[in-house]
Short mmCIF file of N, CA and C in Angstrom, two decimals:
data_model
loop_
_atom_site.label_atom_id
_atom_site.label_comp_id
_atom_site.label_asym_id
_atom_site.label_seq_id
_atom_site.Cartn_x
_atom_site.Cartn_y
_atom_site.Cartn_z
N SER A 1 0.70 -1.01 0.47
CA SER A 1 0.13 0.20 0.17
C SER A 1 0.67 0.89 -0.10
N PRO A 2 0.73 1.97 -0.98
CA PRO A 2 1.50 3.68 -0.59
C PRO A 2 1.97 4.10 1.36
N SER A 3 2.76 4.57 1.00
CA SER A 3 2.63 5.46 2.07
C SER A 3 2.43 7.63 1.56
N TYR A 4 0.97 7.56 2.75
CA TYR A 4 0.97 9.00 2.16
C TYR A 4 2.00 9.86 3.22
N PRO A 5 1.61 11.17 2.35
CA PRO A 5 2.96 11.70 3.30
C PRO A 5 2.02 12.30 5.14
N SER A 6 3.16 12.23 6.29
CA SER A 6 2.29 12.80 6.82
C SER A 6 1.85 14.27 7.02
N LEU A 7 1.12 15.05 7.91
CA LEU A 7 0.43 16.94 7.79
C LEU A 7 2.07 17.03 8.65
N ALA A 8 2.91 16.94 9.16
CA ALA A 8 4.49 17.47 9.04
C ALA A 8 4.68 18.11 7.75
N GLN A 9 5.29 16.64 6.83
CA GLN A 9 5.80 17.07 5.56
C GLN A 9 5.08 17.86 4.65
N ILE A 10 3.70 17.30 4.45
CA ILE A 10 2.56 18.25 3.61
C ILE A 10 3.09 19.83 4.38
N ALA A 11 3.28 20.46 5.73
CA ALA A 11 3.57 21.45 6.20
C ALA A 11 5.42 22.29 5.74
N GLY A 12 5.88 21.01 6.44
CA GLY A 12 7.32 21.12 5.86
C GLY A 12 7.36 21.46 4.36
N HIS A 13 6.45 20.99 3.72
CA HIS A 13 6.66 21.06 1.81
C HIS A 13 6.13 22.68 1.94
N ALA A 14 4.88 23.10 2.50
CA ALA A 14 4.30 23.92 1.84
C ALA A 14 5.06 25.29 2.39
N LEU A 15 5.89 25.13 4.12
CA LEU A 15 6.35 26.40 4.59
C LEU A 15 8.47 26.21 3.32
N SER A 16 8.55 25.88 2.77
CA SER A 16 9.03 25.09 1.58
C SER A 16 9.01 25.70 0.61
N ASN A 17 7.99 25.83 -0.02
CA ASN A 17 7.34 26.63 -1.42
C ASN A 17 7.77 28.10 -0.94
N ILE A 18 7.09 28.18 0.76
CA ILE A 18 6.84 29.60 0.73
C ILE A 18 7.99 29.87 0.99
N PHE A 19 9.14 29.74 1.62
CA PHE A 19 9.96 30.33 1.82
C PHE A 19 11.57 30.46 0.79
N LEU A 20 11.70 29.18 0.53
CA LEU A 20 12.55 29.11 -0.26
C LEU A 20 12.37 29.50 -2.33
N ASP A 21 11.19 28.19 -2.81
CA ASP A 21 10.77 28.89 -4.07
C ASP A 21 10.55 30.40 -4.19
N ALA A 22 10.21 31.04 -3.02
CA ALA A 22 10.32 33.09 -3.57
C ALA A 22 11.60 32.90 -4.05
N LEU A 23 13.04 32.98 -3.25
CA LEU A 23 13.79 33.24 -3.00
C LEU A 23 13.94 32.53 -3.92
N SER A 24 13.99 30.73 -5.27
CA SER A 24 14.03 30.91 -5.72
C SER A 24 13.84 31.49 -7.07
N VAL A 25 13.06 32.05 -7.27
CA VAL A 25 12.59 33.10 -8.49
C VAL A 25 13.31 34.14 -7.90
N ASP A 26 13.31 35.13 -6.92
CA ASP A 26 13.33 36.22 -7.17
C ASP A 26 15.41 36.36 -7.82
N VAL A 27 16.16 35.01 -6.93
CA VAL A 27 17.50 34.44 -7.88
C VAL A 27 17.41 34.86 -9.66
N GLU A 28 16.81 33.84 -9.89
CA GLU A 28 16.13 33.95 -11.33
C GLU A 28 15.27 35.01 -11.48
N ARG A 29 14.56 36.17 -11.25
CA ARG A 29 14.44 37.48 -11.61
C ARG A 29 15.88 38.01 -11.90
N VAL A 30 16.41 38.14 -11.03
CA VAL A 30 17.45 38.30 -11.23
C VAL A 30 18.70 38.73 -12.35
N GLN A 31 19.11 37.32 -12.40
CA GLN A 31 20.15 36.77 -13.72
C GLN A 31 18.70 37.21 -14.99
N ARG A 32 17.65 37.03 -15.09
CA ARG A 32 17.25 37.49 -15.88
C ARG A 32 17.22 38.89 -16.53
N ILE A 33 17.10 40.00 -14.84
CA ILE A 33 16.75 41.33 -15.70
C ILE A 33 18.74 41.83 -16.43
N ASN A 34 18.97 41.12 -15.25
CA ASN A 34 21.23 40.70 -15.27
C ASN A 34 21.09 40.28 -17.23
N GLN A 35 20.75 40.09 -17.65
CA GLN A 35 20.50 39.64 -18.57
C GLN A 35 20.23 39.92 -19.70
N THR A 36 18.98 40.18 -19.65
CA THR A 36 18.61 41.53 -20.57
C THR A 36 18.78 43.18 -20.27
N LEU A 37 19.71 43.35 -19.46
CA LEU A 37 20.65 44.74 -19.26
C LEU A 37 22.16 44.42 -20.00
N SER A 38 22.60 43.57 -20.20
CA SER A 38 22.87 43.00 -20.90
C SER A 38 23.18 43.39 -22.65
N LEU A 39 21.63 43.02 -23.37
CA LEU A 39 21.51 43.42 -24.51
C LEU A 39 21.11 45.30 -24.88
N ILE A 40 21.15 46.32 -23.74
CA ILE A 40 21.07 47.09 -23.74
C ILE A 40 22.62 47.60 -24.32
N PRO A 41 22.54 48.20 -25.29
CA PRO A 41 23.85 48.77 -25.46
C PRO A 41 24.41 50.16 -24.23
N GLU A 42 26.19 49.87 -24.57
CA GLU A 42 26.80 50.56 -22.76
C GLU A 42 26.39 51.93 -23.03
N GLU A 43 26.29 52.78 -24.51
CA GLU A 43 25.53 54.27 -24.08
C GLU A 43 24.24 54.32 -23.68
N LYS A 44 23.26 53.69 -23.37
CA LYS A 44 22.07 53.67 -23.55
C LYS A 44 22.07 53.15 -21.92
N ARG A 45 22.73 52.28 -21.80
CA ARG A 45 22.36 51.33 -20.16
C ARG A 45 22.98 53.14 -19.54
N THR A 46 23.89 53.67 -19.83
CA THR A 46 24.29 54.56 -18.85
C THR A 46 23.08 55.46 -18.47
N HIS A 47 21.89 56.29 -19.14
CA HIS A 47 21.21 57.27 -19.32
C HIS A 47 19.51 56.56 -18.40
N SER A 48 20.26 55.29 -18.31
CA SER A 48 19.04 54.40 -17.17
C SER A 48 19.52 53.87 -15.33
N ALA A 49 18.64 53.85 -14.87
CA ALA A 49 19.00 53.99 -13.28
C ALA A 49 18.83 52.69 -13.28
N LEU A 50 18.35 51.56 -14.31
CA LEU A 50 19.33 50.77 -13.93
C LEU A 50 20.72 50.47 -14.09
N ARG A 51 20.89 48.97 -12.67
CA ARG A 51 22.21 48.98 -12.77
C ARG A 51 22.52 46.81 -12.47
N PRO A 52 23.25 45.88 -13.30
CA PRO A 52 23.55 45.43 -13.45
C PRO A 52 23.48 44.26 -12.18
N VAL A 53 23.06 43.71 -10.85
CA VAL A 53 23.56 43.58 -9.40
C VAL A 53 23.57 42.09 -9.28
N GLU A 54 25.19 42.03 -8.68
CA GLU A 54 25.97 40.80 -8.91
C GLU A 54 25.35 40.06 -7.79
N LEU A 55 25.46 38.59 -8.13
CA LEU A 55 24.20 37.94 -6.94
C LEU A 55 26.00 36.37 -6.53
N LEU A 56 25.87 36.55 -5.32
CA LEU A 56 26.38 35.21 -5.09
C LEU A 56 25.16 34.46 -3.93
N VAL A 57 25.12 32.68 -4.49
CA VAL A 57 23.91 32.22 -3.66
C VAL A 57 24.96 31.54 -3.78
N ILE A 58 25.03 31.25 -1.63
CA ILE A 58 25.39 30.57 -1.53
C ILE A 58 24.83 29.63 -0.54
N ALA A 59 24.09 27.94 -0.88
CA ALA A 59 23.35 27.06 -1.10
C ALA A 59 23.90 26.02 0.92
N PRO A 60 23.16 25.56 0.72
CA PRO A 60 23.80 24.73 2.20
C PRO A 60 24.29 23.05 1.73
N SER A 61 25.51 22.54 2.53
CA SER A 61 25.92 21.68 1.29
C SER A 61 24.98 20.36 1.89
N GLN A 62 24.25 20.66 2.97
CA GLN A 62 23.40 19.24 4.33
C GLN A 62 22.31 19.92 4.10
N ARG A 63 21.41 19.03 4.15
CA ARG A 63 20.07 19.19 4.02
C ARG A 63 19.98 19.81 5.15
N LEU A 64 19.26 20.66 5.44
CA LEU A 64 18.48 21.13 7.11
C LEU A 64 17.11 20.35 7.67
N ASP A 65 16.59 19.60 7.06
CA ASP A 65 15.57 18.47 7.54
C ASP A 65 16.56 17.33 7.66
N ALA A 66 17.72 16.95 8.19
CA ALA A 66 18.19 16.11 8.99
C ALA A 66 18.93 16.55 9.02
N ILE A 67 19.71 18.01 9.14
CA ILE A 67 19.87 18.47 10.55
C ILE A 67 19.30 19.37 11.71
N ALA A 68 16.93 19.49 11.43
CA ALA A 68 16.48 19.42 12.24
C ALA A 68 16.46 17.79 13.00
N ALA A 69 16.27 17.21 12.58
CA ALA A 69 16.28 16.01 12.82
C ALA A 69 17.09 14.69 13.76
N ARG A 70 18.22 15.68 13.97
CA ARG A 70 18.72 15.72 14.71
C ARG A 70 18.38 16.14 16.49
N HIS A 71 18.24 17.30 16.00
CA HIS A 71 17.91 18.24 17.40
C HIS A 71 16.81 18.47 17.58
N VAL A 72 15.17 17.35 17.18
CA VAL A 72 14.28 17.58 17.27
C VAL A 72 13.70 17.80 19.18
N GLY A 73 14.25 17.07 19.46
CA GLY A 73 14.35 16.08 21.12
C GLY A 73 14.94 17.63 21.87
N ASP A 74 15.60 18.81 21.16
CA ASP A 74 16.26 19.62 22.24
C ASP A 74 14.89 20.26 22.68
N LEU A 75 13.71 20.71 21.65
CA LEU A 75 12.76 21.69 21.67
C LEU A 75 11.61 20.89 23.06
N PRO A 76 11.25 22.37 23.62
CA PRO A 76 10.49 22.30 24.25
C PRO A 76 9.59 20.92 24.41
N GLY A 77 9.43 20.80 25.22
CA GLY A 77 8.43 19.09 25.38
C GLY A 77 6.51 19.27 25.00
N PRO A 78 6.27 20.68 24.94
CA PRO A 78 4.86 20.77 24.40
C PRO A 78 5.12 21.19 22.92
N VAL A 79 6.30 21.75 22.50
CA VAL A 79 5.98 21.28 20.86
C VAL A 79 6.83 20.27 20.46
N ARG A 80 7.84 19.83 20.64
CA ARG A 80 7.82 18.26 20.69
C ARG A 80 6.11 17.15 20.34
N THR A 81 5.59 16.96 20.94
CA THR A 81 4.03 16.91 21.92
C THR A 81 3.74 16.93 20.43
N MET A 82 3.33 18.08 20.16
CA MET A 82 2.86 19.22 18.96
C MET A 82 3.20 17.95 17.48
N LEU A 83 4.44 18.49 17.44
CA LEU A 83 5.69 18.02 16.83
C LEU A 83 4.42 15.93 16.42
N GLY A 84 4.53 15.89 17.33
CA GLY A 84 4.59 14.48 17.09
C GLY A 84 3.61 13.73 16.52
N ALA A 85 2.53 14.85 17.46
CA ALA A 85 0.73 14.72 16.23
C ALA A 85 0.68 14.73 15.41
N LEU A 86 1.54 15.35 14.41
CA LEU A 86 1.98 15.84 12.85
C LEU A 86 2.40 14.71 12.01
N GLY A 87 3.39 13.88 12.77
CA GLY A 87 3.96 13.13 12.73
C GLY A 87 5.49 13.26 12.22
N VAL A 88 6.46 14.29 13.05
CA VAL A 88 7.31 13.88 13.02
C VAL A 88 8.37 13.30 15.07
N THR A 89 9.00 12.98 15.17
CA THR A 89 9.04 12.13 16.15
C THR A 89 10.64 12.73 16.37
N SER A 90 10.94 12.58 17.38
CA SER A 90 12.39 13.16 18.36
C SER A 90 13.92 11.52 17.43
N ASN A 91 13.44 10.42 17.31
CA ASN A 91 13.72 9.44 16.92
C ASN A 91 13.47 8.91 15.67
N MET A 92 13.75 9.51 14.65
CA MET A 92 13.94 10.28 13.34
C MET A 92 14.67 8.32 12.18
N ALA A 93 13.79 7.82 11.64
CA ALA A 93 14.65 7.03 10.56
C ALA A 93 14.90 7.85 9.60
N ASP A 94 12.94 8.13 9.02
CA ASP A 94 13.10 9.15 8.38
C ASP A 94 12.90 10.76 8.47
N VAL A 95 13.70 11.27 8.19
CA VAL A 95 13.29 12.89 7.97
C VAL A 95 12.69 13.68 7.26
N ARG A 96 11.58 13.00 6.18
CA ARG A 96 9.85 13.63 5.54
C ARG A 96 9.87 14.52 6.59
N GLY A 97 9.82 14.20 8.09
CA GLY A 97 9.02 15.16 8.54
C GLY A 97 9.57 16.47 9.36
N ALA A 98 11.28 16.21 8.95
CA ALA A 98 11.43 17.04 10.51
C ALA A 98 11.79 18.22 9.68
N ALA A 99 10.74 18.47 7.97
CA ALA A 99 11.98 20.08 7.66
C ALA A 99 10.57 20.92 8.13
N LEU A 100 9.40 20.37 8.26
CA LEU A 100 8.48 21.13 9.62
C LEU A 100 9.16 22.15 10.58
N ALA A 101 10.16 20.44 11.54
CA ALA A 101 10.89 20.80 12.35
C ALA A 101 11.30 22.14 12.49
N SER A 102 12.61 22.35 11.22
CA SER A 102 14.15 23.20 11.40
C SER A 102 13.27 24.25 10.99
N TYR A 103 12.26 24.73 10.62
CA TYR A 103 11.11 26.42 10.93
C TYR A 103 11.14 26.43 11.97
N LEU A 104 10.83 25.69 13.33
CA LEU A 104 10.46 25.87 14.59
C LEU A 104 11.73 25.93 15.32
N LEU A 105 12.59 25.24 15.02
CA LEU A 105 13.90 25.39 15.65
C LEU A 105 14.80 26.39 15.60
N PHE A 106 14.84 26.61 16.72
CA PHE A 106 15.67 27.99 17.82
C PHE A 106 16.85 27.71 18.89
N GLU A 107 16.94 26.44 18.62
CA GLU A 107 17.17 25.95 19.73
C GLU A 107 19.28 26.26 19.52
N GLN A 108 19.92 26.15 20.69
CA GLN A 108 21.02 26.29 20.60
C GLN A 108 22.17 25.63 19.64
N GLY A 109 21.59 24.29 19.65
CA GLY A 109 22.79 22.91 19.39
C GLY A 109 22.35 23.09 17.50
N TYR A 110 21.10 22.98 17.56
CA TYR A 110 20.58 23.47 15.83
C TYR A 110 21.84 24.73 15.28
N THR A 111 20.54 26.27 16.08
CA THR A 111 21.02 27.45 15.28
C THR A 111 23.34 27.04 15.30
N GLN A 112 23.69 26.55 16.32
CA GLN A 112 25.13 26.50 16.38
C GLN A 112 25.31 25.33 15.34
N GLU A 113 25.45 24.97 14.21
CA GLU A 113 25.09 23.35 13.53
C GLU A 113 24.95 24.75 12.77
N LEU A 114 23.99 25.18 12.22
CA LEU A 114 24.16 25.57 10.86
C LEU A 114 24.69 27.10 10.82
N MET A 115 25.42 27.99 11.88
CA MET A 115 26.62 29.08 11.49
C MET A 115 27.54 27.83 11.28
N ALA A 116 28.06 26.69 11.74
CA ALA A 116 29.20 26.27 10.83
C ALA A 116 28.75 25.91 9.92
N LEU A 117 27.74 24.98 9.75
CA LEU A 117 27.61 24.64 7.82
C LEU A 117 28.10 25.91 7.61
N GLY A 118 27.21 27.42 7.58
CA GLY A 118 27.01 28.23 6.74
C GLY A 118 28.52 28.87 6.70
N ARG A 119 29.77 28.27 7.77
CA ARG A 119 31.33 28.94 7.40
C ARG A 119 31.38 28.47 6.82
N ALA A 120 31.51 26.70 7.20
CA ALA A 120 32.23 25.57 6.31
C ALA A 120 32.07 25.57 4.72
N ASP A 121 31.01 25.83 4.60
CA ASP A 121 30.39 26.27 3.22
C ASP A 121 30.20 27.50 2.49
N THR A 122 31.00 28.63 3.17
CA THR A 122 31.47 29.37 2.66
C THR A 122 32.69 29.29 2.66
N LEU A 123 33.73 29.06 3.46
CA LEU A 123 34.99 29.05 3.04
C LEU A 123 35.14 28.13 2.21
N ALA A 124 34.71 27.13 1.88
CA ALA A 124 34.48 26.29 0.45
C ALA A 124 34.60 27.17 -0.80
N ARG A 125 33.30 28.15 -0.74
CA ARG A 125 33.19 28.97 -1.82
C ARG A 125 34.51 30.16 -1.11
N ARG A 126 35.52 30.09 -0.70
CA ARG A 126 36.12 31.12 -0.76
C ARG A 126 36.76 32.13 -1.78
N ALA A 127 36.98 31.64 -3.35
CA ALA A 127 38.11 32.37 -4.11
C ALA A 127 36.60 33.50 -4.69
N ASP A 128 35.32 32.52 -4.92
CA ASP A 128 34.19 33.20 -4.55
C ASP A 128 33.92 34.36 -4.24
N VAL A 129 33.60 34.25 -2.79
CA VAL A 129 32.94 35.55 -2.03
C VAL A 129 34.22 36.72 -1.92
N CYS A 130 35.70 35.86 -1.58
CA CYS A 130 36.55 36.85 -1.82
C CYS A 130 36.75 38.13 -3.80
N ARG A 131 36.14 37.18 -4.84
CA ARG A 131 35.55 38.16 -5.91
C ARG A 131 34.92 38.95 -5.83
N PHE A 132 33.98 38.29 -5.46
CA PHE A 132 32.60 39.34 -4.70
C PHE A 132 32.73 40.43 -4.37
N PHE A 133 33.48 40.59 -2.84
CA PHE A 133 33.49 41.26 -2.69
C PHE A 133 34.94 42.57 -2.26
N GLY A 134 35.20 41.24 -3.77
CA GLY A 134 36.75 42.45 -3.87
C GLY A 134 38.48 42.19 -2.90
N TRP A 135 37.59 41.27 -2.10
CA TRP A 135 38.66 41.45 -1.37
C TRP A 135 40.32 40.12 -2.06
N LYS A 136 41.51 40.06 -1.68
CA LYS A 136 42.63 39.58 -2.10
C LYS A 136 42.15 38.23 -1.86
N ASP A 137 42.85 36.97 -2.28
CA ASP A 137 42.66 35.59 -1.30
C ASP A 137 44.01 35.62 -1.14
N THR A 138 44.92 35.58 -0.06
CA THR A 138 45.12 35.20 0.35
C THR A 138 45.86 33.88 1.02
N GLY A 139 43.91 33.31 1.74
CA GLY A 139 43.69 31.87 2.03
C GLY A 139 43.19 32.46 3.60
N ALA A 140 44.53 33.51 4.43
CA ALA A 140 43.47 33.51 5.31
C ALA A 140 42.28 35.05 5.39
N ALA A 141 42.42 35.47 4.40
CA ALA A 141 41.00 36.59 4.07
C ALA A 141 40.05 36.90 4.93
N LEU A 142 39.16 35.74 4.20
CA LEU A 142 37.84 35.05 4.72
C LEU A 142 38.00 34.83 6.12
N ARG A 143 39.19 33.53 6.22
CA ARG A 143 38.77 33.40 8.18
C ARG A 143 38.26 34.24 8.54
N THR A 144 39.76 34.96 8.55
CA THR A 144 39.51 36.17 9.25
C THR A 144 38.46 37.78 9.14
N ARG A 145 38.00 37.57 8.62
CA ARG A 145 36.63 38.38 8.38
C ARG A 145 35.41 37.39 9.12
N LEU A 146 35.08 35.68 8.80
CA LEU A 146 33.88 35.26 9.00
C LEU A 146 33.43 35.02 10.46
N PRO A 147 32.94 35.03 11.26
CA PRO A 147 32.61 35.44 12.79
C PRO A 147 32.77 33.43 13.70
N THR A 148 33.27 33.51 13.82
CA THR A 148 33.71 32.26 14.45
C THR A 148 32.77 31.26 15.44
#
């Protein structure tokens, strides 16, 4: 028999659509506008207020719902109870319901893991970040600018 998604999975998917898909649409829109601007001759572009916008998108290298699944047990009891009723458990073999929890988790362990992931992902793209900000990539340039 087919496995139907839990209410938590549906809610997590809906929240992802609301927040993440909107971000993807914004990035795509800026890229499209930049492409359109590049087709306008330079002498005509100087008379316009429109300018290309440089983008640097750094996406997490790990699934946030998988990280959230490790921290569901850190949530206050009433929140865990509510999530459990929706299909999320703190001992999850299947992390699909954890997407909802990822929007509710502000516990220290989860946020510290997210910040460490963001730092690692940014350092992995060090050359791109330095180029974006116009910094000289000395290897240590970015590490000294990112909080630990």
